[in-house]
PDB file of C-alpha atoms in Angstrom:
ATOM      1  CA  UNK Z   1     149.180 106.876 143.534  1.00 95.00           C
ATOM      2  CA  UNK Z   2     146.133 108.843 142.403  1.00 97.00           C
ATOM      3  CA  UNK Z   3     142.727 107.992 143.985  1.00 98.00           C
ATOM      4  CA  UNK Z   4     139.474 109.280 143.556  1.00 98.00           C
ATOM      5  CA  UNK Z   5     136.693 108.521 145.922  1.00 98.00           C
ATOM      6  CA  UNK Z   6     132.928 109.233 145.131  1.00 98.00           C
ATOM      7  CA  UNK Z   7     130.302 108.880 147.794  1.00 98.00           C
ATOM      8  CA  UNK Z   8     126.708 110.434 148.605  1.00 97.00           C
ATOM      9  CA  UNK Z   9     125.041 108.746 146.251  1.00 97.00           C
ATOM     10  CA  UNK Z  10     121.739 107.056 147.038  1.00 97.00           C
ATOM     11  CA  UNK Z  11     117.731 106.809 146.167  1.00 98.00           C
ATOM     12  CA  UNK Z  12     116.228 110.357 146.473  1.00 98.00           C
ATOM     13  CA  UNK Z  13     112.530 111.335 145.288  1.00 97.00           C
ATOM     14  CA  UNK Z  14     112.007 113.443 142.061  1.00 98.00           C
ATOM     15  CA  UNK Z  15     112.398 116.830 142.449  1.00 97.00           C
ATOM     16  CA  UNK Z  16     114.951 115.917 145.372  1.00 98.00           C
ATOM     17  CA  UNK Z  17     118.176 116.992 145.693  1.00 98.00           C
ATOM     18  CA  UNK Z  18     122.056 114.910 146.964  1.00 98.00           C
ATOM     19  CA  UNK Z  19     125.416 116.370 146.629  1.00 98.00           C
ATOM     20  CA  UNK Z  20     127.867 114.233 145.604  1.00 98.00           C
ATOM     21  CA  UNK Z  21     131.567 114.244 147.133  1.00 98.00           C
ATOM     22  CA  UNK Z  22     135.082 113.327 145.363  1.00 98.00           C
ATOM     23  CA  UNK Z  23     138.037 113.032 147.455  1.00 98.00           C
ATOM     24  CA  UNK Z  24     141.035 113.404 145.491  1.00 98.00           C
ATOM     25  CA  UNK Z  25     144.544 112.071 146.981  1.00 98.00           C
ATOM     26  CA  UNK Z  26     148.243 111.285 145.630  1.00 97.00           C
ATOM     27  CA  UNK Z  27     148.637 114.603 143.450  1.00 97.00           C
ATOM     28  CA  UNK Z  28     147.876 118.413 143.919  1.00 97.00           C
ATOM     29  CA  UNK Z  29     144.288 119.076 143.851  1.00 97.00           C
ATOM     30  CA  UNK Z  30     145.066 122.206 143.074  1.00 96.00           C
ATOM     31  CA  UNK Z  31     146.692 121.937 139.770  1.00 95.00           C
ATOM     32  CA  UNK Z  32     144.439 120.152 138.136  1.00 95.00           C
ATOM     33  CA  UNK Z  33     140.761 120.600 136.045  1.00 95.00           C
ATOM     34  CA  UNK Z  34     138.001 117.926 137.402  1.00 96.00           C
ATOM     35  CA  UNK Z  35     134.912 116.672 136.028  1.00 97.00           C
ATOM     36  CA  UNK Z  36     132.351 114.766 136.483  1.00 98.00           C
ATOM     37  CA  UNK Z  37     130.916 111.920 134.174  1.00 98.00           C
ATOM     38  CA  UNK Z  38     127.772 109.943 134.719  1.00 98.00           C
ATOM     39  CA  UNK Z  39     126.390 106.358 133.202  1.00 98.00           C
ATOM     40  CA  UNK Z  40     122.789 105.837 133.087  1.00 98.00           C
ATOM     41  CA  UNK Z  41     122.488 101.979 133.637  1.00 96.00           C
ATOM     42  CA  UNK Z  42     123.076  99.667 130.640  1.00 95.00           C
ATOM     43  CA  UNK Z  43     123.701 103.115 128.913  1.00 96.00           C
ATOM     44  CA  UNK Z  44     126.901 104.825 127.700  1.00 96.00           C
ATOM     45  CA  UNK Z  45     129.173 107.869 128.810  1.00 97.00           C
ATOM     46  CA  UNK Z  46     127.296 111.634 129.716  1.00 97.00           C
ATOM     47  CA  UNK Z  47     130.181 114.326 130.501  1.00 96.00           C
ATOM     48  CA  UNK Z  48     128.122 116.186 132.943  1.00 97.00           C
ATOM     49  CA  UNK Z  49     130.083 119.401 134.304  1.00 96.00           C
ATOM     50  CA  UNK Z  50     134.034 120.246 134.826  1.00 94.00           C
ATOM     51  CA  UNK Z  51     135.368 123.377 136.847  1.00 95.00           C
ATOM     52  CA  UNK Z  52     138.638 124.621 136.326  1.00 94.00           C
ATOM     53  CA  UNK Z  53     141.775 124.404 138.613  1.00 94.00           C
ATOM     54  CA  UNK Z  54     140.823 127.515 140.547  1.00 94.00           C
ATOM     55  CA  UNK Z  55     137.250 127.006 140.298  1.00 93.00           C
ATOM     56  CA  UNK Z  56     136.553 130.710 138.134  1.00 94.00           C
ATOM     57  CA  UNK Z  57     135.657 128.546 135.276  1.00 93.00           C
ATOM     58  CA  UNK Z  58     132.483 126.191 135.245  1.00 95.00           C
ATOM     59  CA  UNK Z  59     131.110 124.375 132.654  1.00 93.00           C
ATOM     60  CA  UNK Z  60     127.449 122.325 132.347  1.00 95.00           C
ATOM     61  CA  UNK Z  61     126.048 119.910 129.669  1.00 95.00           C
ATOM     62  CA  UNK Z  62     122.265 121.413 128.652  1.00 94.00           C
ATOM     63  CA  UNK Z  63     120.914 118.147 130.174  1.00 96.00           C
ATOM     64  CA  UNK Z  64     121.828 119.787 133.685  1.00 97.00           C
ATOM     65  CA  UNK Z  65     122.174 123.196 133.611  1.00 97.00           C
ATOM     66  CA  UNK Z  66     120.692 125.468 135.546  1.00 97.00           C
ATOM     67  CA  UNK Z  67     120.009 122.448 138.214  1.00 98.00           C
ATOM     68  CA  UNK Z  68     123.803 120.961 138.818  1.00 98.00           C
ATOM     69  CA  UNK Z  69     126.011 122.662 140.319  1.00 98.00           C
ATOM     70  CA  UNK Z  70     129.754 121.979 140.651  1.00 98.00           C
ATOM     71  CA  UNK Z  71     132.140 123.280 143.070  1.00 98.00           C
ATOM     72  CA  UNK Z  72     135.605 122.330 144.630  1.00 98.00           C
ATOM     73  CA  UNK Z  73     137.567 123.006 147.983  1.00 97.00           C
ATOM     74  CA  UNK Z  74     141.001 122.281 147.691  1.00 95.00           C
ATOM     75  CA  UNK Z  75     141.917 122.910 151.298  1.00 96.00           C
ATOM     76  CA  UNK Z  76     140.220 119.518 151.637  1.00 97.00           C
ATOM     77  CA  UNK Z  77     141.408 117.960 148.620  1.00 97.00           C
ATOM     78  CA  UNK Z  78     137.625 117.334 147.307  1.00 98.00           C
ATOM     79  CA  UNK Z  79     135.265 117.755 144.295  1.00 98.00           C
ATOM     80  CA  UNK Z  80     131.280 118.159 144.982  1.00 98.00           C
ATOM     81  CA  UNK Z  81     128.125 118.163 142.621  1.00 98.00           C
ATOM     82  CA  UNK Z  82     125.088 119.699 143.909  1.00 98.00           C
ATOM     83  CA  UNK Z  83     122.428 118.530 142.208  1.00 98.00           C
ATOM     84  CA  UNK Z  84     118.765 119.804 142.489  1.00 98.00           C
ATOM     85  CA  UNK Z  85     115.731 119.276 140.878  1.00 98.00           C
ATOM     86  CA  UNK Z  86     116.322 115.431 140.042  1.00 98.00           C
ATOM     87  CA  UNK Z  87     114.775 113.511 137.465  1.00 98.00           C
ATOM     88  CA  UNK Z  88     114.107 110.036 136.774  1.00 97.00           C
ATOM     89  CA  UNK Z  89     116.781 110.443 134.040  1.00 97.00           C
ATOM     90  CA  UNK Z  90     119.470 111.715 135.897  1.00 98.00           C
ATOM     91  CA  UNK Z  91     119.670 108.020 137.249  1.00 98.00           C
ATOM     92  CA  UNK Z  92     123.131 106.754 137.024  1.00 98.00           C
ATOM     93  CA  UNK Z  93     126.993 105.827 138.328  1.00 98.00           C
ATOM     94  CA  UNK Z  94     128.312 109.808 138.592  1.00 98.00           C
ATOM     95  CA  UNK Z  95     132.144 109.492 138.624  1.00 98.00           C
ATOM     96  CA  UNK Z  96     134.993 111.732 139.120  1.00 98.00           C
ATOM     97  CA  UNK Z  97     137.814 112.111 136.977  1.00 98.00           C
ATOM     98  CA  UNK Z  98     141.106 114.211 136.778  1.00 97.00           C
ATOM     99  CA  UNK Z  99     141.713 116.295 133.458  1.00 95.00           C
ATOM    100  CA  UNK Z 100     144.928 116.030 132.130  1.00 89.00           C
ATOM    101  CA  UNK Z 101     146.630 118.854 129.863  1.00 78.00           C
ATOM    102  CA  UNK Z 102     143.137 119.027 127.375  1.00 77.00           C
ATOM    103  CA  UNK Z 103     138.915 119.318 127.870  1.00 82.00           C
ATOM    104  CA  UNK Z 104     138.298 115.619 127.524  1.00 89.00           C
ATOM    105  CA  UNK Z 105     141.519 114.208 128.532  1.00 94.00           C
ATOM    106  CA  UNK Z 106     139.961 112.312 131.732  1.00 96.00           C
ATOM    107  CA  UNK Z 107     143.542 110.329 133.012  1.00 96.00           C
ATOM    108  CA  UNK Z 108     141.941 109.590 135.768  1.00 97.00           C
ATOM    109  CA  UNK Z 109     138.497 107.812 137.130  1.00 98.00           C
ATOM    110  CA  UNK Z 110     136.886 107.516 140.262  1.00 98.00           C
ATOM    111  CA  UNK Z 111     135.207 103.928 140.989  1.00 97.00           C
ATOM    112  CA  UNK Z 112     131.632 105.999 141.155  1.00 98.00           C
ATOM    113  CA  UNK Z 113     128.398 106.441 142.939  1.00 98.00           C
ATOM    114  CA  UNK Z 114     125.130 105.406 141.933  1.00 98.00           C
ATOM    115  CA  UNK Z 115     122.147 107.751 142.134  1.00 98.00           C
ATOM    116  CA  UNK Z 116     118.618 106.599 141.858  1.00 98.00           C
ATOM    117  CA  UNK Z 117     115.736 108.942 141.752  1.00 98.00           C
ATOM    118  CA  UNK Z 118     112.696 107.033 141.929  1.00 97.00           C
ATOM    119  CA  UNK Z 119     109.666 107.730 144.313  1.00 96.00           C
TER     120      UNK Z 119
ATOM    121  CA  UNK O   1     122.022 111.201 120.789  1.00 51.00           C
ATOM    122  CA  UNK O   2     126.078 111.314 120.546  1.00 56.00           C
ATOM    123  CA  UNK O   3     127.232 113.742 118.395  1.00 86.00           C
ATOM    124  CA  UNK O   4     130.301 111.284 118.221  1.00 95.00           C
ATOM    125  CA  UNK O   5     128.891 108.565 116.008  1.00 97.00           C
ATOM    126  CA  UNK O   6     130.553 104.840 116.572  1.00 97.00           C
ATOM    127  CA  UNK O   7     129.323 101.485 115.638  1.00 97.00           C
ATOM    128  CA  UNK O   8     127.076  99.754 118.884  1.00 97.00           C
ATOM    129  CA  UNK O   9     129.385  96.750 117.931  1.00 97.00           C
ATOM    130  CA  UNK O  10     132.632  94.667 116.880  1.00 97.00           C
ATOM    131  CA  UNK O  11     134.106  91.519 116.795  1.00 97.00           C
ATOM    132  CA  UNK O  12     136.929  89.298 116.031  1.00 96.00           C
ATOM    133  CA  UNK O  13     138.562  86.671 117.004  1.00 96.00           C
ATOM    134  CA  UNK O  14     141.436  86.207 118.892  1.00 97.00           C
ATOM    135  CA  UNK O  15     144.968  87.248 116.941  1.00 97.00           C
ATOM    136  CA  UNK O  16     142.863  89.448 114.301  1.00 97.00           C
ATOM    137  CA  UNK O  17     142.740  92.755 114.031  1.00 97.00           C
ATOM    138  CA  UNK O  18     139.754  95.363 114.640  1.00 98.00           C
ATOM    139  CA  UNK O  19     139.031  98.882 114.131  1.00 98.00           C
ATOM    140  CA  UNK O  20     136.308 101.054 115.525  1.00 98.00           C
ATOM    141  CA  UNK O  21     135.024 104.438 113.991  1.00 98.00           C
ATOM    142  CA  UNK O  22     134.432 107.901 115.470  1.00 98.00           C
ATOM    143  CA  UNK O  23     132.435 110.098 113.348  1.00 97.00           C
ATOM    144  CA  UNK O  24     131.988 114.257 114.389  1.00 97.00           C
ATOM    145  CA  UNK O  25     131.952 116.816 112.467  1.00 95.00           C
ATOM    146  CA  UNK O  26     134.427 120.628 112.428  1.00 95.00           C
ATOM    147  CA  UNK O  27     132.968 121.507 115.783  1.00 94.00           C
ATOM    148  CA  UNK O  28     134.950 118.417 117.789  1.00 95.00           C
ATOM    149  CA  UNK O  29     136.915 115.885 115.706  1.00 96.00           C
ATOM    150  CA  UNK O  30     137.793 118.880 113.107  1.00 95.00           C
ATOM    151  CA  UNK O  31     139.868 120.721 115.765  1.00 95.00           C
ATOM    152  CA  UNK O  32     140.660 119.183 119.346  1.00 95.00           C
ATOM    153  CA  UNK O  33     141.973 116.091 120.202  1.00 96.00           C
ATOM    154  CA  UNK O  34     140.579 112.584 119.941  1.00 97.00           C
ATOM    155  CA  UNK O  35     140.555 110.668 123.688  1.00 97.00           C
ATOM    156  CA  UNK O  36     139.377 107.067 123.414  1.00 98.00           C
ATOM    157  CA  UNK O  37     138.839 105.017 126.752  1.00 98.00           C
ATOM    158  CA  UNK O  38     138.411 101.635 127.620  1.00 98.00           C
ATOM    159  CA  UNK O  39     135.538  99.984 130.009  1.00 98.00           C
ATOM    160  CA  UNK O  40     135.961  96.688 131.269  1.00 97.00           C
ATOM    161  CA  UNK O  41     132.434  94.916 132.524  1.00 93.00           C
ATOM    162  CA  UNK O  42     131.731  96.244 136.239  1.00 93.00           C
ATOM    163  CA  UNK O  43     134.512  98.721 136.329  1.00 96.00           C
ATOM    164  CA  UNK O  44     135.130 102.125 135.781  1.00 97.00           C
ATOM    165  CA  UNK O  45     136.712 103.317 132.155  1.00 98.00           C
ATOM    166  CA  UNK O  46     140.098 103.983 131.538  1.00 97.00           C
ATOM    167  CA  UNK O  47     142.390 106.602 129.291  1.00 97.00           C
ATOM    168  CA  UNK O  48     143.706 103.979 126.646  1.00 98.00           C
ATOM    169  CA  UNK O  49     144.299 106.660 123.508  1.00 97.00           C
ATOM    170  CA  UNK O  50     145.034 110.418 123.784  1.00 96.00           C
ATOM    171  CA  UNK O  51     145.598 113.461 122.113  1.00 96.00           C
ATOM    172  CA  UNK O  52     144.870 111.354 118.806  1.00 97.00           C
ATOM    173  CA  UNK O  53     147.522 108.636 118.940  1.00 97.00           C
ATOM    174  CA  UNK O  54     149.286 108.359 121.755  1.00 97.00           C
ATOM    175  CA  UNK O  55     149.361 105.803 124.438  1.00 97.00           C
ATOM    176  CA  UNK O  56     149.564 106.607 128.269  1.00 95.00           C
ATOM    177  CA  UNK O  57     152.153 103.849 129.601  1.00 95.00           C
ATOM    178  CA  UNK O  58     151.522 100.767 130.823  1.00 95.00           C
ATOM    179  CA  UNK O  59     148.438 100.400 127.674  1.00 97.00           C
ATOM    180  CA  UNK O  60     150.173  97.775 125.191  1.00 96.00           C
ATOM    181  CA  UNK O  61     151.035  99.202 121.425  1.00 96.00           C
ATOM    182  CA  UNK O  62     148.437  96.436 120.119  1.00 97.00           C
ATOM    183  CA  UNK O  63     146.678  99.668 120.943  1.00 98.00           C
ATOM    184  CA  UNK O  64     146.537 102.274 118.474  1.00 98.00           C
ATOM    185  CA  UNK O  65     144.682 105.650 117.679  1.00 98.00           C
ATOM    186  CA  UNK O  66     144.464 108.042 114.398  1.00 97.00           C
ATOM    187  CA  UNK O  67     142.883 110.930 113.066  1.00 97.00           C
ATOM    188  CA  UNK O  68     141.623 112.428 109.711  1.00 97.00           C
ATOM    189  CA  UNK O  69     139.802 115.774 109.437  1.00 96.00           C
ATOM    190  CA  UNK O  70     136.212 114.712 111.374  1.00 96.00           C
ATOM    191  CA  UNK O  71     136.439 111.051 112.098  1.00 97.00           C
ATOM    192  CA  UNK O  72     138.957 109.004 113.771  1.00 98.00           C
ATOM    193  CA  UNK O  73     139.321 105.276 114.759  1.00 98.00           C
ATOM    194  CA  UNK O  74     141.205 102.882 117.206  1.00 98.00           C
ATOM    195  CA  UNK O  75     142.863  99.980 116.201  1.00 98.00           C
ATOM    196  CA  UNK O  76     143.531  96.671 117.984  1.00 98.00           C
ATOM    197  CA  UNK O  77     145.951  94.171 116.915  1.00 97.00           C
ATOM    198  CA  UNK O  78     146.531  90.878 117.778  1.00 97.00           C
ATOM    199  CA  UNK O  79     142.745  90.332 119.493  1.00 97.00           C
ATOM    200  CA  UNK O  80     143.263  89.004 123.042  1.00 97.00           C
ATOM    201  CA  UNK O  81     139.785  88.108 125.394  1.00 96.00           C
ATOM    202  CA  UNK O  82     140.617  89.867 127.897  1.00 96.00           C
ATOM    203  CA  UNK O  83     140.203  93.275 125.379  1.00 97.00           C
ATOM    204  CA  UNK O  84     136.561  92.589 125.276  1.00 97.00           C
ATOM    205  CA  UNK O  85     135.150  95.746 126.689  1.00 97.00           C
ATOM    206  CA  UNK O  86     132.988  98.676 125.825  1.00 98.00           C
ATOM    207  CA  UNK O  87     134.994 101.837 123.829  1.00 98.00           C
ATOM    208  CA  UNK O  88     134.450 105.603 123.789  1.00 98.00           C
ATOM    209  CA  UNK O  89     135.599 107.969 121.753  1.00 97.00           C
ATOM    210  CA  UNK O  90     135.874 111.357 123.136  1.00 97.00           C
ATOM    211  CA  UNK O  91     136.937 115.066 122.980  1.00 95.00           C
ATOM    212  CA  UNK O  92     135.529 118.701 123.174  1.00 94.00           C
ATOM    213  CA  UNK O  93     132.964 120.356 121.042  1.00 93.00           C
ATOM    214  CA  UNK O  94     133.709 124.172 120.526  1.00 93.00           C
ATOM    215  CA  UNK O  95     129.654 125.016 119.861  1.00 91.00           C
ATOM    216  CA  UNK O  96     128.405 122.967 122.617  1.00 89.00           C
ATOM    217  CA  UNK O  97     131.612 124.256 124.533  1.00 88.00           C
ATOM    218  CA  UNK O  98     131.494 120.949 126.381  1.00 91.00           C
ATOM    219  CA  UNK O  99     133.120 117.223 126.326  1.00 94.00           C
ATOM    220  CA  UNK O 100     131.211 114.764 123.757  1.00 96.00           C
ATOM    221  CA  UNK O 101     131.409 111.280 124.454  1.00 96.00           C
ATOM    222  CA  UNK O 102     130.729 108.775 121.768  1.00 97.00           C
ATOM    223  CA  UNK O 103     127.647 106.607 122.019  1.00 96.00           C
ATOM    224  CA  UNK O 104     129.526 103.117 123.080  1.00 97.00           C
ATOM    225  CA  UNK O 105     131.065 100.253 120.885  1.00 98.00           C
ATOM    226  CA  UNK O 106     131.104  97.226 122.596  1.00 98.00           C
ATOM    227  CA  UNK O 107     133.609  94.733 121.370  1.00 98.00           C
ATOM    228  CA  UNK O 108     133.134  91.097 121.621  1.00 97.00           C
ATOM    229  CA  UNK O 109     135.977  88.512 121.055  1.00 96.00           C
ATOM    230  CA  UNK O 110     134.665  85.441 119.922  1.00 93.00           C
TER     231      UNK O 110
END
């Protein structure tokens, strides 16, 4: 069945940075668009960045462009968010998901990772 | 702010039923797909509508989405507890060229 395992998060300083790792099992990585979500606590939803199935094609919301940065390896099955630059706001759960067919179609979630930027 | 508008809250009670708005505008409701997912407290959030109205299997047909030019809603029949949970609405915006999530309606059964 499909999994999706987050890990890396953790309590980093402002201005820090953490990369964030997905690994994806029980389909073909390859085929498929991936995101990444996040959950501010007590808060709702944030779509934060997806990358296509061949990774040419990367999109960011505003709230983290230019300071996120998403990338994929499917040799090794895994999703990764780079993320620089953090912000007291940028605390949250980040999850993975698995698009399916359309841009906001997430079939697929990722139990998440929290990430806490305090000092 | 959500650019996908939905009431913070709902209720019912058990048997009733309950619907829950999604208001966008031409940019995202107008012209993609409507996703709606389910959280249950402590876990992650799960597909329960896509593509508007239709149900991935194993989600019950209490379950129910639809559509109408910028705002859609889900409806849930025959209130059970164990539905009590928070619900997104959710889809693409063609100006922000990016996925909207709605702001959150958390449903309590009483």
């Amino acid at each position: 069945q499909v999994q999706l395992v987050e890990s890396g998060g953790g309590l980093v300083k402002p201005g820090g940075s953490l990369r964030l790792s997905c690994a994806a099992s029980g389909f073909t990585f390859s085929d498929y668009y991936m995101s990444w979500i996040r959950q501010a606590p007590g808060k709702g939803l944030e779509w934060v960045s997806y990358i296509s199935s061949s990774g040419s094609s990367v999109y960011y919301a505003d709230s983290v462009k230019g300071r996120f940065t998403i990338s994929r390896d499917s040799a090794k099955n895994s999703l990764y968010l780079q993320m620089s630059s953090l912000r007291a706001e940028d605390t949250a759960v980040y999850y993975c998901a698995r698009e399916q067919g359309s841009l906001g179609l997430f079939d697929n979630w990722g139990q998440g990772t929290l990430v806490t930027v305090s000092s | 702010q959500s650019v996908l508008t939905q009431p913070p809250s709902a209720s019912g009670t058990p048997g009733q039923r309950v619907t829950i708005s999604c208001s966008g505008s031409n940019s995202n409701i107008g012209s993609n797909p409507v996703n709606w997912y389910q959280q249950l407290p402590g876990t992650a959030p799960k597909l329960l509508i896509y593509s508007n109205n239709q149900r991935p299997s194993g989600v019950p047909d209490r379950f129910s989405g639809s559509k109408s030019g910028t705002s859609a809603s889900l409806a849930i029949s025959g209130l059970q507890s164990e539905d009590e949970a928070d619900y997104y609405c959710a889809g693409w915006d063609d100006s922000l060229n990016g996925v909207l999530f709605g702001g959150g309606t958390k449903l309590t059964v009483l």
